[in-house]
XYZ file of C-alpha atoms in Angstrom:
65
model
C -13.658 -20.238 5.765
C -10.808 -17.714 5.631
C -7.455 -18.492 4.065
C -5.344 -17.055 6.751
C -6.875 -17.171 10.522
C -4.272 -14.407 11.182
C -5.461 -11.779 8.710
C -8.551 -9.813 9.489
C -11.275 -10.006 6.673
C -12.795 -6.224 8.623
C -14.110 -3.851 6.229
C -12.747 -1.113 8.535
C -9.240 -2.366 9.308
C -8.299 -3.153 6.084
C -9.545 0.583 4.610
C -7.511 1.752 7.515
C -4.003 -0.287 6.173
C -4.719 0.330 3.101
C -4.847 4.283 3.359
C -2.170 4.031 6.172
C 0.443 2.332 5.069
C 3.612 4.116 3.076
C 3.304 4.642 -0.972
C 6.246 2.515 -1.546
C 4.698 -0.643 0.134
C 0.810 0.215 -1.026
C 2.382 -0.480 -4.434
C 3.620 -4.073 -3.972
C 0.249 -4.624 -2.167
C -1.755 -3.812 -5.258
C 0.044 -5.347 -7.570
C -1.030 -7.873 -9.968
C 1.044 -10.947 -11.631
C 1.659 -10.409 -15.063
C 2.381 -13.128 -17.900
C 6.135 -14.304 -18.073
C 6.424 -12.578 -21.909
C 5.181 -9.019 -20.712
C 7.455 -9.543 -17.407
C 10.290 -9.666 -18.777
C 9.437 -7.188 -21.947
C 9.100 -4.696 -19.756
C 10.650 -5.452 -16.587
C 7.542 -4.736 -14.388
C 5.137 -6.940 -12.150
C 2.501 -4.715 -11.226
C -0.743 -2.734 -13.031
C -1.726 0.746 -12.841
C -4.646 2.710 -14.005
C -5.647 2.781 -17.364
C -3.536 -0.078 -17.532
C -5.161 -2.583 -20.303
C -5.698 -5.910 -18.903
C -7.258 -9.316 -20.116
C -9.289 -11.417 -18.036
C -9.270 -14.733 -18.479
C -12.767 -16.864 -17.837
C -12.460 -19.601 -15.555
C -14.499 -22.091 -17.385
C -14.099 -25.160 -14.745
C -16.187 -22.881 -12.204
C -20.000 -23.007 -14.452
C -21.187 -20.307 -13.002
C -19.490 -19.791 -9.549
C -17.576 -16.497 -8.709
C-alpha cells in the first residue's frame, strides 16, 4: 500500500522530476537527516558524494528490508 495516494510510485515520472526539477530544490529532495551532534557541528542537513555515512541495522525487522 502506498504512503501517499497522491504521489505517483512511476518509474518514469519520477526519473522525469527528478532530472527536471531546478538544482536548488533537487538538493533538499536528496537530502538525508543527519544526527543532532553533526547538525549543529557543521551547520548542514544534507549528504553528498563521497560523503561517509553509517548505517544503522534495524534489528526489530529479523530479516525484512
Amino acid at each position: 500500500m502506498k504512503f501517499n495516494p497522491f504521489v505517483t510510485s512511476d518509474r518514469s515520472k519520477n526519473r522525469k522530476r527528478h532530472f527536471n526539477t531546478p538544482s536548488h530544490i533537487r538538493r533538499k529532495i536528496m537530502s538525508s537527516p543527519l544526527s543532532k551532534e553533526l547538525r549543529q557541528k557543521y551547520n548542514v542537513r544534507s549528504i553528498r558524494k563521497d560523503d561517509e555515512v553509517q548505517v544503522p541495522s534495524h534489528s526489530s525487522q529479523d530479516g525484512h528490508r
